[in-house]
Short mmCIF file of C-alpha atoms and ligand atoms in Angstrom, two decimals:
data_model
loop_
_atom_site.label_atom_id
_atom_site.label_comp_id
_atom_site.label_asym_id
_atom_site.label_seq_id
_atom_site.Cartn_x
_atom_site.Cartn_y
_atom_site.Cartn_z
CA MET A 529 8.01 48.42 34.97
CA SER A 530 5.16 45.62 33.71
CA THR A 531 4.97 42.36 35.40
CA SER A 532 5.64 39.03 33.07
CA HIS A 533 1.79 38.64 32.92
CA THR A 534 1.23 42.08 31.70
CA TYR A 535 3.97 41.12 28.71
CA PHE A 536 2.20 37.99 28.34
CA GLU A 537 -1.18 39.82 27.75
CA ARG A 538 -0.07 42.19 25.10
CA GLU A 539 2.23 39.39 23.20
CA LEU A 540 -0.69 37.25 23.26
CA ALA A 541 -2.90 40.15 21.66
CA ALA A 542 -0.23 40.69 19.12
CA LEU A 543 0.18 37.09 18.43
CA GLY A 544 -3.68 36.58 18.23
CA LYS A 545 -3.88 39.82 15.69
CA ARG A 546 -1.54 38.39 13.40
CA LEU A 547 -2.65 34.36 13.42
CA SER A 548 -6.19 36.02 12.19
CA GLN A 549 -4.69 38.49 9.65
CA TYR A 550 -2.97 35.05 8.23
CA PHE A 551 -5.74 33.61 8.21
CA GLU A 552 -7.64 36.35 6.45
CA GLU A 553 -4.39 36.05 4.02
CA SER A 554 -4.67 32.57 3.38
CA CYS A 555 -8.46 32.41 2.94
CA ARG A 556 -8.39 34.98 0.38
CA GLY A 557 -5.60 33.00 -1.21
CA GLU A 558 -2.70 35.53 -0.80
CA GLY A 559 0.52 34.64 -1.03
CA ARG A 560 1.33 30.96 -2.00
CA ALA A 561 0.06 28.01 -0.52
CA ILE A 562 3.94 26.05 -0.43
CA TYR A 563 6.78 28.07 -0.28
CA GLN A 564 9.88 26.47 0.41
CA GLN A 565 13.15 28.72 1.11
CA PRO A 566 16.20 27.01 1.90
CA MET A 567 17.10 26.54 5.53
CA ALA A 568 20.27 28.55 5.63
CA LYS A 569 17.89 31.10 4.78
CA ILE A 570 14.95 30.64 7.14
CA ALA A 571 17.32 30.17 9.79
CA GLU A 572 18.77 33.86 9.02
CA ASP A 573 15.34 35.51 8.63
CA LEU A 574 14.53 33.88 12.11
CA ARG A 575 17.92 34.85 13.44
CA LEU A 576 17.40 31.52 15.34
CA GLU A 577 21.35 31.71 15.92
CA HIS A 578 20.84 34.98 17.21
CA TRP A 579 18.14 34.33 19.96
CA ILE A 580 19.31 31.20 20.91
CA GLU A 581 22.48 32.70 21.95
CA ALA A 582 21.04 36.27 23.25
CA GLY A 583 17.76 35.40 24.94
CA GLN A 584 15.08 37.85 25.35
CA LEU A 585 13.03 37.32 22.76
CA GLN A 586 9.75 39.26 23.66
CA GLU A 587 7.35 42.11 23.00
CA GLY A 588 7.79 43.82 19.80
CA GLU A 589 10.70 41.60 18.77
CA LEU A 590 8.59 38.40 19.47
CA ASP A 591 6.16 39.41 16.91
CA LYS A 592 8.72 39.88 14.16
CA PHE A 593 9.85 36.66 14.61
CA PHE A 594 6.09 34.90 14.62
CA GLU A 595 5.76 37.18 11.22
CA SER A 596 9.05 36.10 9.61
CA TYR A 597 7.75 32.27 11.07
CA LEU A 598 4.09 32.44 9.53
CA ALA A 599 6.02 33.82 6.17
CA ASN A 600 7.83 30.33 6.29
CA THR A 601 4.51 27.84 6.84
CA THR A 602 2.79 26.02 4.31
CA ARG A 603 -0.31 27.47 4.45
CA LEU A 604 -3.12 24.97 5.51
CA HIS A 605 -6.09 27.02 5.24
CA HIS A 606 -5.34 28.20 1.53
CA PRO A 607 -7.74 27.29 -1.05
CA GLY A 608 -4.68 26.22 -3.16
CA TYR A 609 -3.44 23.89 -0.38
CA MET A 610 -4.70 20.30 -1.47
CA ALA A 611 -1.85 18.09 -0.61
CA HIS A 612 -1.74 15.88 2.55
CA GLN A 613 -4.12 14.32 4.58
CA VAL A 614 -3.79 16.78 7.57
CA ALA A 615 -6.95 18.74 8.56
CA THR A 616 -7.15 22.30 7.78
CA PRO A 617 -8.07 23.12 11.51
CA GLU A 618 -10.99 24.89 12.19
CA ILE A 619 -9.58 28.10 14.06
CA ARG A 620 -10.83 27.63 17.23
CA THR A 621 -9.81 24.49 17.63
CA SER A 622 -5.78 25.68 17.60
CA LEU A 623 -7.04 27.26 21.03
CA GLY A 624 -7.21 24.15 22.92
CA HIS A 625 -3.79 23.51 21.81
CA LEU A 626 -2.61 26.63 22.75
CA VAL A 627 -4.23 26.00 26.43
CA ASP A 628 -2.88 22.87 26.54
CA GLY A 629 0.21 23.67 25.93
CA PHE A 630 0.04 26.73 28.56
CA THR A 631 -1.46 24.29 31.14
CA ASN A 632 1.22 21.13 30.11
CA ASN A 633 -0.89 18.62 32.30
CA PRO A 634 0.07 15.52 30.62
CA MET A 635 -3.29 13.42 31.32
CA ASN A 636 -2.06 10.12 30.87
CA ILE A 637 -2.15 10.18 34.81
CA TYR A 638 -5.78 11.95 35.96
CA GLU A 639 -4.02 13.77 39.05
CA MET A 640 -2.00 15.65 36.16
CA GLY A 641 -4.69 16.55 34.38
CA PRO A 642 -8.61 15.79 35.52
CA ALA A 643 -9.65 18.37 33.14
CA ALA A 644 -7.99 16.86 29.99
CA SER A 645 -8.45 13.07 31.52
CA THR A 646 -12.37 14.01 31.78
CA ILE A 647 -12.57 15.12 28.21
CA GLU A 648 -10.96 12.16 26.52
CA TYR A 649 -12.53 10.13 28.40
CA THR A 650 -15.52 11.84 27.24
CA ILE A 651 -14.75 12.16 23.67
CA ILE A 652 -13.39 8.59 23.30
CA ASN A 653 -17.09 7.73 24.59
CA TRP A 654 -18.41 9.98 21.76
CA MET A 655 -16.67 8.02 19.02
CA LEU A 656 -17.47 4.17 20.53
CA LYS A 657 -21.11 6.04 20.00
CA GLU A 658 -20.56 6.85 16.32
CA VAL A 659 -18.99 3.86 15.85
CA GLY A 660 -21.91 1.70 17.49
CA TRP A 661 -20.00 0.21 20.07
CA GLU A 662 -20.80 0.80 23.79
CA PRO A 663 -19.55 3.54 25.76
CA ARG A 664 -17.93 3.41 28.82
CA PRO A 665 -19.66 4.24 32.20
CA TRP A 666 -17.32 6.21 34.45
CA PRO A 667 -14.74 4.46 36.34
CA ASP A 668 -15.81 3.84 39.29
CA THR A 669 -18.67 1.45 38.02
CA LEU A 670 -16.04 0.15 35.23
CA SER A 671 -14.49 -3.34 35.83
CA MET A 672 -13.40 -6.35 34.09
CA ASP A 673 -16.60 -7.71 34.29
CA THR A 674 -17.86 -4.41 32.48
CA ALA A 675 -19.03 -5.73 28.63
CA CYS A 676 -18.60 -2.40 27.08
CA GLY A 677 -16.21 -0.51 24.40
CA GLY A 678 -13.01 1.18 25.35
CA GLY A 679 -10.04 3.35 23.46
CA MET A 680 -7.38 6.25 24.00
CA LEU A 681 -6.20 9.11 21.93
CA THR A 682 -2.83 8.65 20.64
CA HIS A 683 0.11 10.96 19.57
CA GLY A 684 -1.21 9.57 15.61
CA GLY A 685 -2.77 6.62 13.86
CA SER A 686 0.67 4.87 13.70
CA LEU A 687 0.84 4.30 17.08
CA ALA A 688 -2.61 3.82 17.30
CA ASN A 689 -2.36 0.72 14.72
CA LEU A 690 0.63 -0.35 16.94
CA THR A 691 -1.65 -0.21 20.02
CA ALA A 692 -4.17 -2.30 18.04
CA MET A 693 -1.64 -4.98 16.80
CA LEU A 694 -0.62 -5.40 20.34
CA ALA A 695 -3.98 -5.67 21.38
CA ALA A 696 -4.51 -8.44 18.98
CA ARG A 697 -1.55 -10.22 20.02
CA ALA A 698 -2.27 -10.10 23.56
CA ARG A 699 -5.92 -11.55 22.91
CA ALA A 700 -4.17 -14.71 20.90
CA PHE A 701 -1.07 -15.04 22.88
CA PRO A 702 -1.97 -13.71 26.52
CA ASN A 703 1.77 -14.92 27.28
CA ALA A 704 3.40 -12.85 24.87
CA TRP A 705 4.24 -9.78 26.74
CA THR A 706 6.09 -11.16 29.17
CA GLN A 707 7.48 -14.54 27.50
CA GLY A 708 7.62 -13.59 24.01
CA TYR A 709 6.21 -16.45 21.50
CA GLN A 710 7.87 -19.39 19.95
CA GLN A 711 5.60 -19.34 16.76
CA ARG A 712 5.41 -17.42 13.49
CA LEU A 713 2.71 -14.63 14.64
CA VAL A 714 1.34 -13.32 10.60
CA ILE A 715 -0.79 -10.08 10.10
CA LEU A 716 -2.77 -10.26 6.95
CA ALA A 717 -3.67 -7.24 4.95
CA PRO A 718 -4.02 -5.82 1.70
CA GLY A 719 -1.01 -5.16 -0.27
CA ASN A 720 -1.60 -1.18 -0.13
CA ASN A 721 -2.04 -1.38 3.74
CA HIS A 722 -0.09 1.74 5.65
CA TYR A 723 3.47 1.82 6.60
CA SER A 724 3.01 1.87 9.87
CA ILE A 725 1.35 -1.60 9.54
CA GLU A 726 5.01 -3.00 8.41
CA ARG A 727 6.25 -1.01 11.16
CA ALA A 728 4.43 -2.28 13.63
CA ALA A 729 5.16 -5.57 12.49
CA GLY A 730 8.82 -4.88 12.51
CA ILE A 731 9.02 -3.18 15.94
CA MET A 732 6.97 -6.12 17.44
CA GLY A 733 9.45 -8.20 16.68
CA LEU A 734 6.95 -10.53 13.96
CA GLY A 735 9.52 -9.07 11.30
CA THR A 736 8.41 -6.97 8.30
CA SER A 737 8.22 -10.24 6.55
CA ALA A 738 5.36 -10.91 8.76
CA LEU A 739 2.62 -9.51 6.28
CA ARG A 740 0.43 -11.79 4.47
CA LEU A 741 -1.27 -9.97 1.81
CA VAL A 742 -5.04 -10.95 0.91
CA PRO A 743 -5.54 -10.02 -2.90
CA THR A 744 -7.59 -7.10 -4.05
CA ASP A 745 -9.77 -5.92 -6.71
CA LYS A 746 -8.81 -4.17 -9.49
CA ASP A 747 -9.43 -0.74 -8.14
CA GLY A 748 -7.11 -1.84 -4.73
CA ARG A 749 -10.21 -3.02 -2.74
CA LEU A 750 -9.74 -5.88 -0.60
CA LYS A 751 -11.05 -9.12 -1.55
CA PRO A 752 -12.98 -10.76 1.40
CA ASP A 753 -13.68 -14.22 -0.27
CA HIS A 754 -9.99 -14.36 -0.45
CA ILE A 755 -9.36 -13.72 3.05
CA GLU A 756 -9.95 -17.72 4.24
CA ALA A 757 -7.54 -19.23 1.83
CA VAL A 758 -4.57 -16.57 2.96
CA TYR A 759 -5.45 -17.36 6.40
CA ARG A 760 -5.31 -21.61 6.14
CA LYS A 761 -2.31 -21.23 3.93
CA ALA A 762 -0.77 -19.49 6.80
CA VAL A 763 -1.84 -21.74 9.71
CA GLU A 764 -1.08 -24.95 7.18
CA ALA A 765 2.48 -23.50 7.35
CA GLY A 766 2.32 -23.70 11.08
CA GLU A 767 1.86 -19.66 11.54
CA ALA A 768 -0.53 -17.76 13.85
CA PRO A 769 -2.56 -15.40 11.94
CA ILE A 770 -3.03 -12.79 14.94
CA ALA A 771 -4.99 -10.17 13.36
CA LEU A 772 -6.35 -8.75 9.68
CA VAL A 773 -6.13 -4.69 8.55
CA SER A 774 -8.40 -3.58 6.47
CA ASN A 775 -8.18 -0.17 5.08
CA ALA A 776 -10.99 2.90 5.54
CA CYS A 777 -9.31 4.47 3.50
CA GLY A 778 -6.23 3.34 1.91
CA THR A 779 -3.72 6.25 1.20
CA ALA A 780 -2.88 6.24 -2.25
CA ALA A 781 -6.38 7.00 -3.51
CA GLY A 782 -8.80 6.58 -0.90
CA LEU A 783 -10.61 3.87 -1.50
CA TYR A 784 -12.70 1.85 1.34
CA ASP A 785 -12.50 -1.95 1.93
CA PRO A 786 -15.95 -3.60 2.37
CA LEU A 787 -15.76 -3.38 5.78
CA ARG A 788 -19.28 -5.54 6.56
CA GLU A 789 -17.88 -8.62 4.14
CA VAL A 790 -14.35 -8.19 5.56
CA GLY A 791 -15.72 -8.58 9.22
CA GLU A 792 -18.09 -11.19 8.60
CA VAL A 793 -14.96 -13.06 7.40
CA CYS A 794 -12.93 -12.70 10.19
CA GLN A 795 -16.07 -13.08 12.95
CA SER A 796 -15.99 -16.83 11.01
CA LEU A 797 -12.47 -17.24 11.33
CA GLY A 798 -11.79 -16.02 14.65
CA LEU A 799 -9.61 -13.55 13.39
CA TRP A 800 -9.34 -9.86 14.99
CA HIS A 801 -10.37 -7.22 12.37
CA HIS A 802 -8.41 -3.92 12.96
CA ILE A 803 -9.70 -1.57 10.53
CA ASP A 804 -7.33 1.40 9.52
CA GLY A 805 -9.66 4.45 9.62
CA ALA A 806 -7.15 6.85 10.35
CA HIS A 807 -8.30 8.63 7.08
CA GLY A 808 -11.66 7.75 6.55
CA ALA A 809 -12.90 6.89 9.58
CA GLY A 810 -14.58 10.42 10.19
CA ALA A 811 -17.49 9.30 7.61
CA LEU A 812 -19.31 8.29 10.33
CA VAL A 813 -20.58 11.56 11.33
CA SER A 814 -21.82 12.01 7.78
CA SER A 815 -25.44 10.33 7.03
CA LYS A 816 -24.51 10.92 3.53
CA HIS A 817 -21.21 9.09 3.85
CA ARG A 818 -21.45 6.61 6.67
CA HIS A 819 -22.32 3.68 4.77
CA LEU A 820 -18.45 3.26 3.75
CA MET A 821 -18.26 2.72 7.21
CA ASP A 822 -20.94 -0.16 6.87
CA GLY A 823 -20.11 -3.13 9.50
CA VAL A 824 -17.62 -1.02 11.19
CA GLU A 825 -19.20 -2.47 14.27
CA LEU A 826 -18.02 -5.92 14.03
CA ALA A 827 -14.67 -4.70 14.06
CA ASP A 828 -11.90 -5.80 16.78
CA SER A 829 -10.89 -2.45 16.65
CA LEU A 830 -10.60 1.23 14.68
CA THR A 831 -8.02 4.04 14.26
CA TRP A 832 -9.31 6.93 13.20
CA ASP A 833 -7.49 10.03 13.15
CA ALA A 834 -9.43 13.45 14.09
CA HIS A 835 -6.55 15.32 12.73
CA LYS A 836 -7.72 14.36 8.96
CA LEU A 837 -11.17 14.70 8.39
CA LEU A 838 -12.16 16.44 11.55
CA ALA A 839 -11.03 19.59 11.01
CA THR A 840 -8.97 19.28 14.39
CA PRO A 841 -5.19 20.18 14.51
CA SER A 842 -2.40 17.34 14.58
CA LEU A 843 -2.37 15.15 16.49
CA CYS A 844 -5.19 13.91 17.90
CA ALA A 845 -5.66 10.01 16.89
CA ALA A 846 -7.92 7.58 18.53
CA ILE A 847 -7.68 4.08 18.62
CA LEU A 848 -10.97 2.17 19.59
CA VAL A 849 -11.90 -1.39 20.38
CA ARG A 850 -15.24 -2.59 20.84
CA ASP A 851 -14.13 -4.65 23.81
CA HIS A 852 -12.25 -2.20 26.32
CA ARG A 853 -10.95 -5.71 28.19
CA THR A 854 -8.56 -6.40 24.85
CA LEU A 855 -6.69 -3.28 25.78
CA GLU A 856 -6.08 -3.44 29.57
CA ARG A 857 -4.62 -6.81 28.81
CA ASN A 858 -1.75 -5.04 26.10
CA PHE A 859 0.58 -4.52 28.50
CA GLN A 860 0.34 -6.99 31.26
CA GLN A 861 -0.83 -10.38 31.91
CA GLU A 862 -3.18 -9.43 34.84
CA ALA A 863 -4.87 -6.28 34.57
CA SER A 864 -7.53 -6.41 37.10
CA TYR A 865 -6.05 -4.99 39.65
CA LEU A 866 -5.99 -1.82 37.94
CA PHE A 867 -9.40 -0.98 39.13
CA HIS A 868 -9.20 -2.03 42.26
CA ASP A 869 -6.00 -0.42 43.40
CA LYS A 870 -6.68 3.07 42.73
CA ASP A 871 -8.84 4.83 45.59
CA GLU A 872 -8.33 8.13 44.05
CA PRO A 873 -10.99 9.57 41.61
CA GLY A 874 -10.67 9.12 37.83
CA PHE A 875 -9.28 7.24 35.31
CA ASP A 876 -5.22 6.66 34.46
CA PHE A 877 -4.99 5.90 30.83
CA ILE A 878 -1.22 5.16 31.33
CA ALA A 879 -1.55 1.43 32.06
CA ARG A 880 -2.82 1.05 28.38
CA THR A 881 -0.71 3.59 26.25
CA ILE A 882 2.80 3.11 25.01
CA GLU A 883 3.41 6.68 25.87
CA CYS A 884 4.30 7.75 29.46
CA THR A 885 3.93 11.67 28.95
CA LYS A 886 0.37 12.63 26.62
CA SER A 887 -0.69 15.69 25.84
CA GLY A 888 -4.31 16.59 26.30
CA MET A 889 -5.63 15.73 22.78
CA GLY A 890 -8.84 15.46 23.29
CA LEU A 891 -9.87 19.19 23.89
CA ARG A 892 -8.73 20.05 20.29
CA LEU A 893 -11.71 17.45 18.73
CA PHE A 894 -13.92 18.60 21.75
CA LEU A 895 -13.24 21.90 20.46
CA SER A 896 -13.84 21.40 16.99
CA LEU A 897 -17.02 19.34 17.81
CA ALA A 898 -18.13 22.37 20.81
CA SER A 899 -17.81 24.81 18.02
CA MET A 900 -19.29 23.39 14.75
CA GLY A 901 -21.58 21.10 16.32
CA ARG A 902 -22.02 17.31 15.06
CA GLU A 903 -23.96 18.99 11.93
CA GLY A 904 -21.27 21.24 11.42
CA LEU A 905 -19.08 18.52 11.34
CA ALA A 906 -20.92 16.45 9.33
CA ASP A 907 -21.27 19.22 6.67
CA HIS A 908 -17.50 20.14 6.33
CA VAL A 909 -16.53 16.03 6.12
CA ASP A 910 -19.56 16.19 2.93
CA ARG A 911 -17.86 19.52 1.94
CA LEU A 912 -14.47 17.74 1.78
CA PHE A 913 -15.89 14.53 -0.20
CA GLU A 914 -17.98 17.16 -2.51
CA LEU A 915 -14.78 19.01 -3.84
CA ALA A 916 -13.04 15.59 -4.65
CA GLN A 917 -16.48 14.93 -7.07
CA ILE A 918 -16.05 18.43 -8.26
CA ALA A 919 -12.58 17.53 -9.28
CA TYR A 920 -13.31 14.06 -10.55
CA GLU A 921 -15.69 15.76 -13.07
CA GLU A 922 -13.69 18.20 -13.94
CA VAL A 923 -10.72 16.02 -15.02
CA GLY A 924 -13.22 14.11 -16.50
CA GLN A 925 -14.21 16.74 -19.11
CA ARG A 926 -10.59 17.61 -20.12
CA SER A 927 -9.00 15.32 -22.65
CA ASN A 928 -5.28 15.37 -21.41
CA PHE A 929 -6.41 14.50 -17.78
CA SER A 930 -7.87 11.46 -16.60
CA SER A 931 -8.33 9.59 -13.20
CA PRO A 932 -8.14 5.77 -12.91
CA VAL A 933 -11.03 5.59 -10.39
CA ALA A 934 -14.09 7.50 -9.04
CA PRO A 935 -13.23 9.02 -5.34
CA ASP A 936 -14.80 7.09 -2.26
CA CYS A 937 -14.20 10.36 -0.42
CA ASN A 938 -11.68 13.60 -0.68
CA ILE A 939 -8.63 11.99 -2.24
CA LEU A 940 -8.38 11.68 -5.83
CA CYS A 941 -5.78 10.51 -7.95
CA PHE A 942 -5.56 11.97 -12.25
CA ARG A 943 -2.65 12.52 -14.52
CA TYR A 944 -1.75 14.40 -17.00
CA GLY A 945 -1.09 12.07 -20.18
CA ASP A 946 0.04 8.92 -19.84
CA ASP A 947 3.65 9.43 -18.65
CA ASP A 948 4.71 8.61 -14.86
CA ASP A 949 8.02 10.75 -15.09
CA LEU A 950 5.97 13.40 -16.24
CA GLN A 951 3.93 13.64 -13.30
CA LEU A 952 6.72 14.33 -11.05
CA ARG A 953 7.86 17.09 -13.31
CA LEU A 954 4.80 18.64 -13.11
CA ARG A 955 3.86 18.32 -9.75
CA LYS A 956 7.86 19.67 -8.79
CA HIS A 957 6.97 23.06 -11.12
CA LEU A 958 3.60 23.45 -9.82
CA VAL A 959 4.98 23.54 -6.18
CA ARG A 960 7.64 25.16 -7.15
CA GLU A 961 4.82 28.18 -8.29
CA GLY A 962 3.18 27.41 -4.97
CA ARG A 963 -0.43 28.67 -6.21
CA TYR A 964 -1.24 25.28 -5.67
CA TYR A 965 -0.16 22.20 -3.04
CA ILE A 966 -0.61 18.82 -4.60
CA THR A 967 1.24 15.69 -4.22
CA SER A 968 1.57 12.25 -6.08
CA THR A 969 1.76 8.82 -5.74
CA LEU A 970 2.17 5.09 -7.14
CA TYR A 971 -1.64 3.92 -7.48
CA GLN A 972 -1.50 0.19 -8.98
CA GLY A 973 1.47 0.32 -10.01
CA ARG A 974 1.30 3.68 -11.58
CA ARG A 975 2.59 7.20 -11.14
CA TYR A 976 -0.31 9.54 -10.58
CA LEU A 977 -0.95 13.21 -9.16
CA ARG A 978 -3.17 12.94 -6.13
CA LEU A 979 -5.40 15.38 -4.40
CA ALA A 980 -6.22 15.43 -0.47
CA LEU A 981 -9.19 18.16 0.13
CA MET A 982 -8.93 19.20 3.18
CA ASN A 983 -9.67 22.54 2.90
CA PRO A 984 -13.59 22.99 3.03
CA ARG A 985 -13.33 26.70 1.53
CA ALA A 986 -11.59 25.43 -1.70
CA THR A 987 -13.66 26.11 -4.71
CA ARG A 988 -14.78 24.63 -8.05
CA ASN A 989 -12.59 27.72 -9.41
CA ASP A 990 -9.84 26.65 -7.48
CA LEU A 991 -9.65 23.41 -8.67
CA VAL A 992 -10.69 24.27 -12.24
CA GLY A 993 -7.57 26.69 -11.66
CA MET A 994 -4.89 23.81 -10.63
CA LEU A 995 -6.21 22.27 -13.67
CA GLN A 996 -5.07 24.77 -16.07
CA GLN A 997 -2.26 25.48 -14.54
CA ILE A 998 -0.71 21.89 -15.05
CA GLU A 999 -1.99 22.17 -18.41
CA THR A 1000 0.10 25.22 -18.91
CA LEU A 1001 2.95 23.63 -17.41
CA ALA A 1002 2.72 20.68 -19.98
CA GLU A 1003 2.97 23.05 -22.51
CA THR A 1004 5.82 24.76 -21.29
CA ILE A 1005 8.17 21.84 -19.55
CA ASN A 1006 7.46 19.02 -22.42
C1 PLP B 199 -2.42 8.95 8.01
C2 PLP B 199 -2.81 7.44 7.89
C3 PLP B 199 -1.63 6.59 9.07
C4 PLP B 199 -1.03 7.63 10.20
O1 PLP B 199 -1.34 8.06 10.83
P1 PLP B 199 -0.71 9.15 11.28
O2 PLP B 199 -1.55 9.86 12.68
O3 PLP B 199 0.21 10.00 10.16
O4 PLP B 199 0.24 8.72 12.45
C5 PLP B 199 -2.12 5.31 9.10
N1 PLP B 199 -3.32 4.75 8.13
C6 PLP B 199 -4.04 5.60 6.99
C7 PLP B 199 -4.84 4.49 6.32
C8 PLP B 199 -3.63 6.83 7.04
O5 PLP B 199 -4.77 7.49 6.42
#
């Protein structure tokens, strides 16, 4: 009789083979990028009820189960995958995810995951350096007197944005955490801010109506010279602006706000500048595209998702701050005890986070870096941005297609013809065929098709194939 660990080794070997096969098929463009069967059919194929009842899903049956599971996935390694801002992960990074799940070390307290905690600490320092902020020394010399950056990984950019808003509030109103607040607190942002900002305002009890919108230019980029007027108007109305949130980049068309100018205005007003770089902060690693993030170092906080541009599996998001003390104050008025109470080694992230149990996300980004190297990661970002340029060129060469604006990064809006509703119908048919998977978005009030080019293995041919298929569909469904 086998012991359980030999089962496990065999099951893991079988799974490894399956995943490699899945990866290779996907890369060759076999199967569909997207394939959506009805739920009831999937539940039947996977025999979900049977296995819940019977247990004993193992060995050959387990392998068959994974086969069916993989057959019902959206294939992010497929060159036709051009849809959401979720990384096509570098495959080795997925091993980090596996090991994290296997060891199940919730590293929010050091003693529950020394390796994972150390990696998160180190990865945050790597990110701080990429921004141009001072990394933290090792915890035994870190104190409330140390001037350096800070940060942590969170389960997603939305949570990172909320954490940033809490830090901004704590700086403006240190007592708000315990006493609440009497004044009307407001947040300044461009109209095309990510919906997680409005949610943060709702969650914090500011109310979703607490966003004060700063005008944008014709393409949707925030206009720095309008910030002060919006700020003054709020103050005159008795409101207390706690932060301004800028986009780097916005989700619809992937455009970056002029961060340096925004940062300078915010500094002159003493206003917290938070950059929502969930998608676009990955440009920091690219010498070619880093200019898009120029002025980032003037900000107070930055959200940066590795699971978007950095080839890392979800989730792995970071909230970074220029001054680590601003995070320490988030969940208490007096944070200094945190550094002195602990005579055991390590660093406990838990006092700084909304989450209690937290997975070892750092291993995912670490493996992305350690496997591809920083240069490899820069090439990855450059390739994704280049693909959007190629798509823009190809769109420009076709008379029925148009783009409203040239891409800053790897996101491109475009449309066939001029009818908003047609875009939705085209996408529906395209996705139903499944060879290409794209999304659609509202941009500046109009409906567009939208590409988020996350897969570095996609080529010009794939982009041309996608456009040709849209053209064919337009002729048949009209
Ligand atoms: C993706 C994104 C978010 C949300 O991040 P999650 O990791 O999906 O929670 C927030 N803001 C912007 C600009 C984004 O692109």
